[in-house]
Amino acid sequence: GIYGPVALAALTTGLPTQQGFTNLAVSGFLGLQHSSRYFSDDQLNTIASGGTMLLAQDSAEQLLYVRHQLTTDRSSIKFQEYSVTKNVDFVAKFLRGAYASFVRRYNIIDTTLDELKGTGQASLTFLKDRTRLPKIGGVIKGGVISGLKESEAQIDTVEIRFALNMPIPLNNIDITV
């Protein structure tokens, strides 16, 4: 019980941010108690429906795996999938870092706003094109700067809004014959 979260934390830091964890094998464990061989599938589904990410093991000879990468916010696919929420957090941190050198160094004038826009566009291009991996794509699928303006409420602030298209895990395939 206490080692599972540590393994998930290591996977979070070691794998690409857009990488999903559902069905991902987790090595380094000798076995698993009180999960897939203890509870029925219906019981595991009930536990998971509360937003619990479960480790499972189909047989004693197989590796543990993440049953479904769920978070506690089950309100929508974008919030319930761990890979999406960790990816959004990464993008937010990345963008804050891209703009860090502007803070407290420049004045809010047209040329500064132009540089802020260029920095944002370059950041989006990097996140889309330079982070792309086979089968999981880039950190973002696409995005635009949807707003860049001086704040009306806080005169020393520039508000930048991004509209991003984030990669979503392939959880289901419907086949019709």
JSON list of C-alpha atoms in Angstrom, two decimals:
[
{"chain": "A", "resi": 1, "resn": "GLY", "atom": "CA", "xyz": [0.00, 0.00, 0.00]},
{"chain": "A", "resi": 2, "resn": "ILE", "atom": "CA", "xyz": [2.69, 2.52, 0.83]},
{"chain": "A", "resi": 3, "resn": "TYR", "atom": "CA", "xyz": [4.97, 1.60, -2.08]},
{"chain": "A", "resi": 4, "resn": "GLY", "atom": "CA", "xyz": [2.34, 1.96, -4.83]},
{"chain": "A", "resi": 5, "resn": "PRO", "atom": "CA", "xyz": [2.15, 5.76, -4.61]},
{"chain": "A", "resi": 6, "resn": "VAL", "atom": "CA", "xyz": [5.96, 5.94, -4.61]},
{"chain": "A", "resi": 7, "resn": "ALA", "atom": "CA", "xyz": [6.08, 3.87, -7.80]},
{"chain": "A", "resi": 8, "resn": "LEU", "atom": "CA", "xyz": [3.43, 6.13, -9.39]},
{"chain": "A", "resi": 9, "resn": "ALA", "atom": "CA", "xyz": [5.42, 9.22, -8.39]},
{"chain": "A", "resi": 10, "resn": "ALA", "atom": "CA", "xyz": [8.53, 7.73, -9.99]},
{"chain": "A", "resi": 11, "resn": "LEU", "atom": "CA", "xyz": [6.58, 6.95, -13.18]},
{"chain": "A", "resi": 12, "resn": "THR", "atom": "CA", "xyz": [5.21, 10.51, -13.18]},
{"chain": "A", "resi": 13, "resn": "THR", "atom": "CA", "xyz": [8.70, 12.01, -13.13]},
{"chain": "A", "resi": 14, "resn": "GLY", "atom": "CA", "xyz": [10.32, 9.43, -15.39]},
{"chain": "A", "resi": 15, "resn": "LEU", "atom": "CA", "xyz": [7.84, 9.13, -18.25]},
{"chain": "A", "resi": 16, "resn": "PRO", "atom": "CA", "xyz": [6.73, 11.79, -20.75]},
{"chain": "A", "resi": 17, "resn": "THR", "atom": "CA", "xyz": [4.09, 14.05, -19.24]},
{"chain": "A", "resi": 18, "resn": "GLN", "atom": "CA", "xyz": [1.47, 13.07, -21.85]},
{"chain": "A", "resi": 19, "resn": "GLN", "atom": "CA", "xyz": [2.02, 9.33, -21.23]},
{"chain": "A", "resi": 20, "resn": "GLY", "atom": "CA", "xyz": [-1.05, 7.54, -19.91]},
{"chain": "A", "resi": 21, "resn": "PHE", "atom": "CA", "xyz": [-0.75, 5.02, -17.08]},
{"chain": "A", "resi": 22, "resn": "THR", "atom": "CA", "xyz": [-3.77, 2.77, -17.73]},
{"chain": "A", "resi": 23, "resn": "ASN", "atom": "CA", "xyz": [-2.55, -0.81, -18.26]},
{"chain": "A", "resi": 24, "resn": "LEU", "atom": "CA", "xyz": [1.04, 0.33, -17.68]},
{"chain": "A", "resi": 25, "resn": "ALA", "atom": "CA", "xyz": [3.15, -2.41, -16.10]},
{"chain": "A", "resi": 26, "resn": "VAL", "atom": "CA", "xyz": [4.85, -1.56, -12.81]},
{"chain": "A", "resi": 27, "resn": "SER", "atom": "CA", "xyz": [7.91, -3.64, -12.01]},
{"chain": "A", "resi": 28, "resn": "GLY", "atom": "CA", "xyz": [9.81, -4.08, -8.78]},
{"chain": "A", "resi": 29, "resn": "PHE", "atom": "CA", "xyz": [7.04, -5.66, -6.71]},
{"chain": "A", "resi": 30, "resn": "LEU", "atom": "CA", "xyz": [6.91, -9.24, -5.49]},
{"chain": "A", "resi": 31, "resn": "GLY", "atom": "CA", "xyz": [3.13, -9.38, -5.38]},
{"chain": "A", "resi": 32, "resn": "LEU", "atom": "CA", "xyz": [-0.10, -7.64, -4.61]},
{"chain": "A", "resi": 33, "resn": "GLN", "atom": "CA", "xyz": [-2.60, -8.15, -1.83]},
{"chain": "A", "resi": 34, "resn": "HIS", "atom": "CA", "xyz": [-6.22, -7.01, -1.62]},
{"chain": "A", "resi": 35, "resn": "SER", "atom": "CA", "xyz": [-6.79, -6.00, -5.22]},
{"chain": "A", "resi": 36, "resn": "SER", "atom": "CA", "xyz": [-7.63, -7.96, -8.36]},
{"chain": "A", "resi": 37, "resn": "ARG", "atom": "CA", "xyz": [-7.37, -11.44, -6.81]},
{"chain": "A", "resi": 38, "resn": "TYR", "atom": "CA", "xyz": [-9.16, -10.37, -3.62]},
{"chain": "A", "resi": 39, "resn": "PHE", "atom": "CA", "xyz": [-12.05, -8.28, -4.99]},
{"chain": "A", "resi": 40, "resn": "SER", "atom": "CA", "xyz": [-14.36, -9.09, -7.89]},
{"chain": "A", "resi": 41, "resn": "ASP", "atom": "CA", "xyz": [-14.39, -6.93, -11.03]},
{"chain": "A", "resi": 42, "resn": "ASP", "atom": "CA", "xyz": [-17.68, -5.36, -9.90]},
{"chain": "A", "resi": 43, "resn": "GLN", "atom": "CA", "xyz": [-16.18, -4.51, -6.51]},
{"chain": "A", "resi": 44, "resn": "LEU", "atom": "CA", "xyz": [-13.06, -3.06, -8.15]},
{"chain": "A", "resi": 45, "resn": "ASN", "atom": "CA", "xyz": [-15.28, -0.99, -10.45]},
{"chain": "A", "resi": 46, "resn": "THR", "atom": "CA", "xyz": [-17.13, 0.35, -7.41]},
{"chain": "A", "resi": 47, "resn": "ILE", "atom": "CA", "xyz": [-13.85, 1.28, -5.71]},
{"chain": "A", "resi": 48, "resn": "ALA", "atom": "CA", "xyz": [-12.58, 2.92, -8.91]},
{"chain": "A", "resi": 49, "resn": "SER", "atom": "CA", "xyz": [-15.83, 4.84, -9.42]},
{"chain": "A", "resi": 50, "resn": "GLY", "atom": "CA", "xyz": [-14.89, 6.91, -6.39]},
{"chain": "A", "resi": 51, "resn": "GLY", "atom": "CA", "xyz": [-11.76, 8.10, -8.18]},
{"chain": "A", "resi": 52, "resn": "THR", "atom": "CA", "xyz": [-9.26, 5.56, -6.87]},
{"chain": "A", "resi": 53, "resn": "MET", "atom": "CA", "xyz": [-6.32, 4.58, -9.05]},
{"chain": "A", "resi": 54, "resn": "LEU", "atom": "CA", "xyz": [-5.80, 0.86, -8.49]},
{"chain": "A", "resi": 55, "resn": "LEU", "atom": "CA", "xyz": [-2.87, -1.40, -9.08]},
{"chain": "A", "resi": 56, "resn": "ALA", "atom": "CA", "xyz": [-3.88, -4.86, -10.25]},
{"chain": "A", "resi": 57, "resn": "GLN", "atom": "CA", "xyz": [-2.26, -8.20, -11.02]},
{"chain": "A", "resi": 58, "resn": "ASP", "atom": "CA", "xyz": [-3.99, -10.87, -13.06]},
{"chain": "A", "resi": 59, "resn": "SER", "atom": "CA", "xyz": [-1.82, -13.74, -11.82]},
{"chain": "A", "resi": 60, "resn": "ALA", "atom": "CA", "xyz": [1.07, -14.17, -9.41]},
{"chain": "A", "resi": 61, "resn": "GLU", "atom": "CA", "xyz": [3.50, -14.58, -12.33]},
{"chain": "A", "resi": 62, "resn": "GLN", "atom": "CA", "xyz": [2.58, -11.29, -14.01]},
{"chain": "A", "resi": 63, "resn": "LEU", "atom": "CA", "xyz": [3.70, -7.76, -13.28]},
{"chain": "A", "resi": 64, "resn": "LEU", "atom": "CA", "xyz": [1.46, -5.32, -11.47]},
{"chain": "A", "resi": 65, "resn": "TYR", "atom": "CA", "xyz": [-0.27, -2.78, -13.69]},
{"chain": "A", "resi": 66, "resn": "VAL", "atom": "CA", "xyz": [-2.36, 0.35, -13.31]},
{"chain": "A", "resi": 67, "resn": "ARG", "atom": "CA", "xyz": [-5.98, -0.72, -13.73]},
{"chain": "A", "resi": 68, "resn": "HIS", "atom": "CA", "xyz": [-7.16, 2.76, -14.77]},
{"chain": "A", "resi": 69, "resn": "GLN", "atom": "CA", "xyz": [-5.36, 6.06, -14.21]},
{"chain": "A", "resi": 70, "resn": "LEU", "atom": "CA", "xyz": [-8.21, 7.74, -12.32]},
{"chain": "A", "resi": 71, "resn": "THR", "atom": "CA", "xyz": [-8.16, 10.89, -10.19]},
{"chain": "A", "resi": 72, "resn": "THR", "atom": "CA", "xyz": [-10.65, 11.90, -7.52]},
{"chain": "A", "resi": 73, "resn": "ASP", "atom": "CA", "xyz": [-12.38, 14.40, -9.85]},
{"chain": "A", "resi": 74, "resn": "ARG", "atom": "CA", "xyz": [-14.70, 12.19, -11.90]},
{"chain": "A", "resi": 75, "resn": "SER", "atom": "CA", "xyz": [-16.74, 15.09, -13.33]},
{"chain": "A", "resi": 76, "resn": "SER", "atom": "CA", "xyz": [-15.38, 14.68, -16.89]},
{"chain": "A", "resi": 77, "resn": "ILE", "atom": "CA", "xyz": [-12.81, 12.73, -18.89]},
{"chain": "A", "resi": 78, "resn": "LYS", "atom": "CA", "xyz": [-10.50, 15.77, -18.87]},
{"chain": "A", "resi": 79, "resn": "PHE", "atom": "CA", "xyz": [-10.41, 15.79, -15.07]},
{"chain": "A", "resi": 80, "resn": "GLN", "atom": "CA", "xyz": [-10.62, 12.08, -14.26]},
{"chain": "A", "resi": 81, "resn": "GLU", "atom": "CA", "xyz": [-7.64, 10.95, -16.35]},
{"chain": "A", "resi": 82, "resn": "TYR", "atom": "CA", "xyz": [-4.36, 11.40, -14.49]},
{"chain": "A", "resi": 83, "resn": "SER", "atom": "CA", "xyz": [-2.33, 11.86, -17.69]},
{"chain": "A", "resi": 84, "resn": "VAL", "atom": "CA", "xyz": [-4.48, 14.84, -18.68]},
{"chain": "A", "resi": 85, "resn": "THR", "atom": "CA", "xyz": [-4.30, 16.60, -15.31]},
{"chain": "A", "resi": 86, "resn": "LYS", "atom": "CA", "xyz": [-0.55, 16.07, -14.93]},
{"chain": "A", "resi": 87, "resn": "ASN", "atom": "CA", "xyz": [-0.06, 17.23, -18.51]},
{"chain": "A", "resi": 88, "resn": "VAL", "atom": "CA", "xyz": [-2.07, 20.43, -17.93]},
{"chain": "A", "resi": 89, "resn": "ASP", "atom": "CA", "xyz": [-0.04, 21.08, -14.77]},
{"chain": "A", "resi": 90, "resn": "PHE", "atom": "CA", "xyz": [3.18, 20.59, -16.73]},
{"chain": "A", "resi": 91, "resn": "VAL", "atom": "CA", "xyz": [2.08, 22.97, -19.50]},
{"chain": "A", "resi": 92, "resn": "ALA", "atom": "CA", "xyz": [1.10, 25.63, -16.96]},
{"chain": "A", "resi": 93, "resn": "LYS", "atom": "CA", "xyz": [4.49, 25.38, -15.24]},
{"chain": "A", "resi": 94, "resn": "PHE", "atom": "CA", "xyz": [6.30, 25.38, -18.59]},
{"chain": "A", "resi": 95, "resn": "LEU", "atom": "CA", "xyz": [4.49, 28.53, -19.72]},
{"chain": "A", "resi": 96, "resn": "ARG", "atom": "CA", "xyz": [5.12, 30.31, -16.41]},
{"chain": "A", "resi": 97, "resn": "GLY", "atom": "CA", "xyz": [8.81, 29.50, -16.84]},
{"chain": "A", "resi": 98, "resn": "ALA", "atom": "CA", "xyz": [8.81, 30.80, -20.42]},
{"chain": "A", "resi": 99, "resn": "TYR", "atom": "CA", "xyz": [7.57, 34.17, -19.18]},
{"chain": "A", "resi": 100, "resn": "ALA", "atom": "CA", "xyz": [9.61, 34.39, -15.96]},
{"chain": "A", "resi": 101, "resn": "SER", "atom": "CA", "xyz": [12.33, 36.56, -17.50]},
{"chain": "A", "resi": 102, "resn": "PHE", "atom": "CA", "xyz": [9.80, 39.29, -18.37]},
{"chain": "A", "resi": 103, "resn": "VAL", "atom": "CA", "xyz": [8.50, 39.86, -14.85]},
{"chain": "A", "resi": 104, "resn": "ARG", "atom": "CA", "xyz": [9.81, 43.03, -13.13]},
{"chain": "A", "resi": 105, "resn": "ARG", "atom": "CA", "xyz": [12.20, 43.78, -15.99]},
{"chain": "A", "resi": 106, "resn": "TYR", "atom": "CA", "xyz": [10.04, 45.47, -18.61]},
{"chain": "A", "resi": 107, "resn": "ASN", "atom": "CA", "xyz": [7.25, 47.98, -18.86]},
{"chain": "A", "resi": 108, "resn": "ILE", "atom": "CA", "xyz": [3.85, 47.22, -20.34]},
{"chain": "A", "resi": 109, "resn": "ILE", "atom": "CA", "xyz": [4.24, 48.74, -23.79]},
{"chain": "A", "resi": 110, "resn": "ASP", "atom": "CA", "xyz": [3.40, 47.55, -27.31]},
{"chain": "A", "resi": 111, "resn": "THR", "atom": "CA", "xyz": [6.84, 46.04, -28.00]},
{"chain": "A", "resi": 112, "resn": "THR", "atom": "CA", "xyz": [6.74, 44.09, -24.74]},
{"chain": "A", "resi": 113, "resn": "LEU", "atom": "CA", "xyz": [3.26, 42.78, -25.58]},
{"chain": "A", "resi": 114, "resn": "ASP", "atom": "CA", "xyz": [4.58, 41.73, -29.00]},
{"chain": "A", "resi": 115, "resn": "GLU", "atom": "CA", "xyz": [7.45, 39.84, -27.34]},
{"chain": "A", "resi": 116, "resn": "LEU", "atom": "CA", "xyz": [5.04, 38.17, -24.93]},
{"chain": "A", "resi": 117, "resn": "LYS", "atom": "CA", "xyz": [2.94, 37.04, -27.87]},
{"chain": "A", "resi": 118, "resn": "GLY", "atom": "CA", "xyz": [5.98, 35.72, -29.73]},
{"chain": "A", "resi": 119, "resn": "THR", "atom": "CA", "xyz": [7.18, 33.85, -26.64]},
{"chain": "A", "resi": 120, "resn": "GLY", "atom": "CA", "xyz": [3.76, 32.25, -26.26]},
{"chain": "A", "resi": 121, "resn": "GLN", "atom": "CA", "xyz": [3.60, 31.19, -29.90]},
{"chain": "A", "resi": 122, "resn": "ALA", "atom": "CA", "xyz": [7.13, 29.75, -29.76]},
{"chain": "A", "resi": 123, "resn": "SER", "atom": "CA", "xyz": [6.22, 27.87, -26.57]},
{"chain": "A", "resi": 124, "resn": "LEU", "atom": "CA", "xyz": [3.14, 26.37, -28.20]},
{"chain": "A", "resi": 125, "resn": "THR", "atom": "CA", "xyz": [5.14, 25.29, -31.23]},
{"chain": "A", "resi": 126, "resn": "PHE", "atom": "CA", "xyz": [7.74, 23.65, -29.01]},
{"chain": "A", "resi": 127, "resn": "LEU", "atom": "CA", "xyz": [5.12, 21.82, -26.91]},
{"chain": "A", "resi": 128, "resn": "LYS", "atom": "CA", "xyz": [3.34, 20.58, -30.04]},
{"chain": "A", "resi": 129, "resn": "ASP", "atom": "CA", "xyz": [6.21, 19.69, -32.35]},
{"chain": "A", "resi": 130, "resn": "ARG", "atom": "CA", "xyz": [9.37, 19.12, -30.32]},
{"chain": "A", "resi": 131, "resn": "THR", "atom": "CA", "xyz": [7.82, 16.82, -27.69]},
{"chain": "A", "resi": 132, "resn": "ARG", "atom": "CA", "xyz": [6.05, 14.48, -30.11]},
{"chain": "A", "resi": 133, "resn": "LEU", "atom": "CA", "xyz": [6.53, 10.76, -29.53]},
{"chain": "A", "resi": 134, "resn": "PRO", "atom": "CA", "xyz": [5.12, 7.76, -31.43]},
{"chain": "A", "resi": 135, "resn": "LYS", "atom": "CA", "xyz": [1.66, 6.62, -30.28]},
{"chain": "A", "resi": 136, "resn": "ILE", "atom": "CA", "xyz": [1.32, 9.33, -27.59]},
{"chain": "A", "resi": 137, "resn": "GLY", "atom": "CA", "xyz": [1.96, 12.50, -29.60]},
{"chain": "A", "resi": 138, "resn": "GLY", "atom": "CA", "xyz": [3.21, 15.78, -28.20]},
{"chain": "A", "resi": 139, "resn": "VAL", "atom": "CA", "xyz": [2.52, 17.46, -24.89]},
{"chain": "A", "resi": 140, "resn": "ILE", "atom": "CA", "xyz": [-0.24, 19.37, -26.69]},
{"chain": "A", "resi": 141, "resn": "LYS", "atom": "CA", "xyz": [-2.06, 18.59, -29.94]},
{"chain": "A", "resi": 142, "resn": "GLY", "atom": "CA", "xyz": [-2.36, 22.28, -30.70]},
{"chain": "A", "resi": 143, "resn": "GLY", "atom": "CA", "xyz": [-3.14, 25.63, -29.20]},
{"chain": "A", "resi": 144, "resn": "VAL", "atom": "CA", "xyz": [-3.48, 29.36, -29.66]},
{"chain": "A", "resi": 145, "resn": "ILE", "atom": "CA", "xyz": [-3.12, 32.47, -27.59]},
{"chain": "A", "resi": 146, "resn": "SER", "atom": "CA", "xyz": [-6.77, 33.39, -27.15]},
{"chain": "A", "resi": 147, "resn": "GLY", "atom": "CA", "xyz": [-6.12, 36.64, -25.30]},
{"chain": "A", "resi": 148, "resn": "LEU", "atom": "CA", "xyz": [-3.23, 38.92, -24.42]},
{"chain": "A", "resi": 149, "resn": "LYS", "atom": "CA", "xyz": [-4.03, 42.27, -22.80]},
{"chain": "A", "resi": 150, "resn": "GLU", "atom": "CA", "xyz": [-3.26, 44.59, -19.95]},
{"chain": "A", "resi": 151, "resn": "SER", "atom": "CA", "xyz": [-5.32, 43.76, -16.89]},
{"chain": "A", "resi": 152, "resn": "GLU", "atom": "CA", "xyz": [-8.10, 46.22, -16.14]},
{"chain": "A", "resi": 153, "resn": "ALA", "atom": "CA", "xyz": [-8.17, 45.24, -12.46]},
{"chain": "A", "resi": 154, "resn": "GLN", "atom": "CA", "xyz": [-4.41, 45.13, -11.81]},
{"chain": "A", "resi": 155, "resn": "ILE", "atom": "CA", "xyz": [-2.51, 47.82, -13.77]},
{"chain": "A", "resi": 156, "resn": "ASP", "atom": "CA", "xyz": [0.89, 46.14, -13.44]},
{"chain": "A", "resi": 157, "resn": "THR", "atom": "CA", "xyz": [-0.33, 42.83, -14.89]},
{"chain": "A", "resi": 158, "resn": "VAL", "atom": "CA", "xyz": [-0.67, 41.38, -18.38]},
{"chain": "A", "resi": 159, "resn": "GLU", "atom": "CA", "xyz": [-3.27, 38.66, -18.79]},
{"chain": "A", "resi": 160, "resn": "ILE", "atom": "CA", "xyz": [-2.43, 35.90, -21.26]},
{"chain": "A", "resi": 161, "resn": "ARG", "atom": "CA", "xyz": [-4.98, 33.20, -22.05]},
{"chain": "A", "resi": 162, "resn": "PHE", "atom": "CA", "xyz": [-4.25, 30.02, -23.95]},
{"chain": "A", "resi": 163, "resn": "ALA", "atom": "CA", "xyz": [-6.74, 27.70, -25.63]},
{"chain": "A", "resi": 164, "resn": "LEU", "atom": "CA", "xyz": [-5.10, 24.28, -25.80]},
{"chain": "A", "resi": 165, "resn": "ASN", "atom": "CA", "xyz": [-6.02, 21.00, -27.41]},
{"chain": "A", "resi": 166, "resn": "MET", "atom": "CA", "xyz": [-4.67, 18.38, -25.01]},
{"chain": "A", "resi": 167, "resn": "PRO", "atom": "CA", "xyz": [-4.09, 14.71, -25.88]},
{"chain": "A", "resi": 168, "resn": "ILE", "atom": "CA", "xyz": [-6.78, 12.44, -24.43]},
{"chain": "A", "resi": 169, "resn": "PRO", "atom": "CA", "xyz": [-6.20, 8.74, -23.62]},
{"chain": "A", "resi": 170, "resn": "LEU", "atom": "CA", "xyz": [-7.67, 6.13, -25.94]},
{"chain": "A", "resi": 171, "resn": "ASN", "atom": "CA", "xyz": [-9.87, 4.30, -23.43]},
{"chain": "A", "resi": 172, "resn": "ASN", "atom": "CA", "xyz": [-12.33, 2.65, -25.79]},
{"chain": "A", "resi": 173, "resn": "ILE", "atom": "CA", "xyz": [-12.61, 1.40, -29.36]},
{"chain": "A", "resi": 174, "resn": "ASP", "atom": "CA", "xyz": [-16.08, 0.69, -30.70]},
{"chain": "A", "resi": 175, "resn": "ILE", "atom": "CA", "xyz": [-16.04, -1.92, -33.46]},
{"chain": "A", "resi": 176, "resn": "THR", "atom": "CA", "xyz": [-19.07, -2.67, -35.56]},
{"chain": "A", "resi": 177, "resn": "VAL", "atom": "CA", "xyz": [-19.21, -5.74, -37.78]}
]
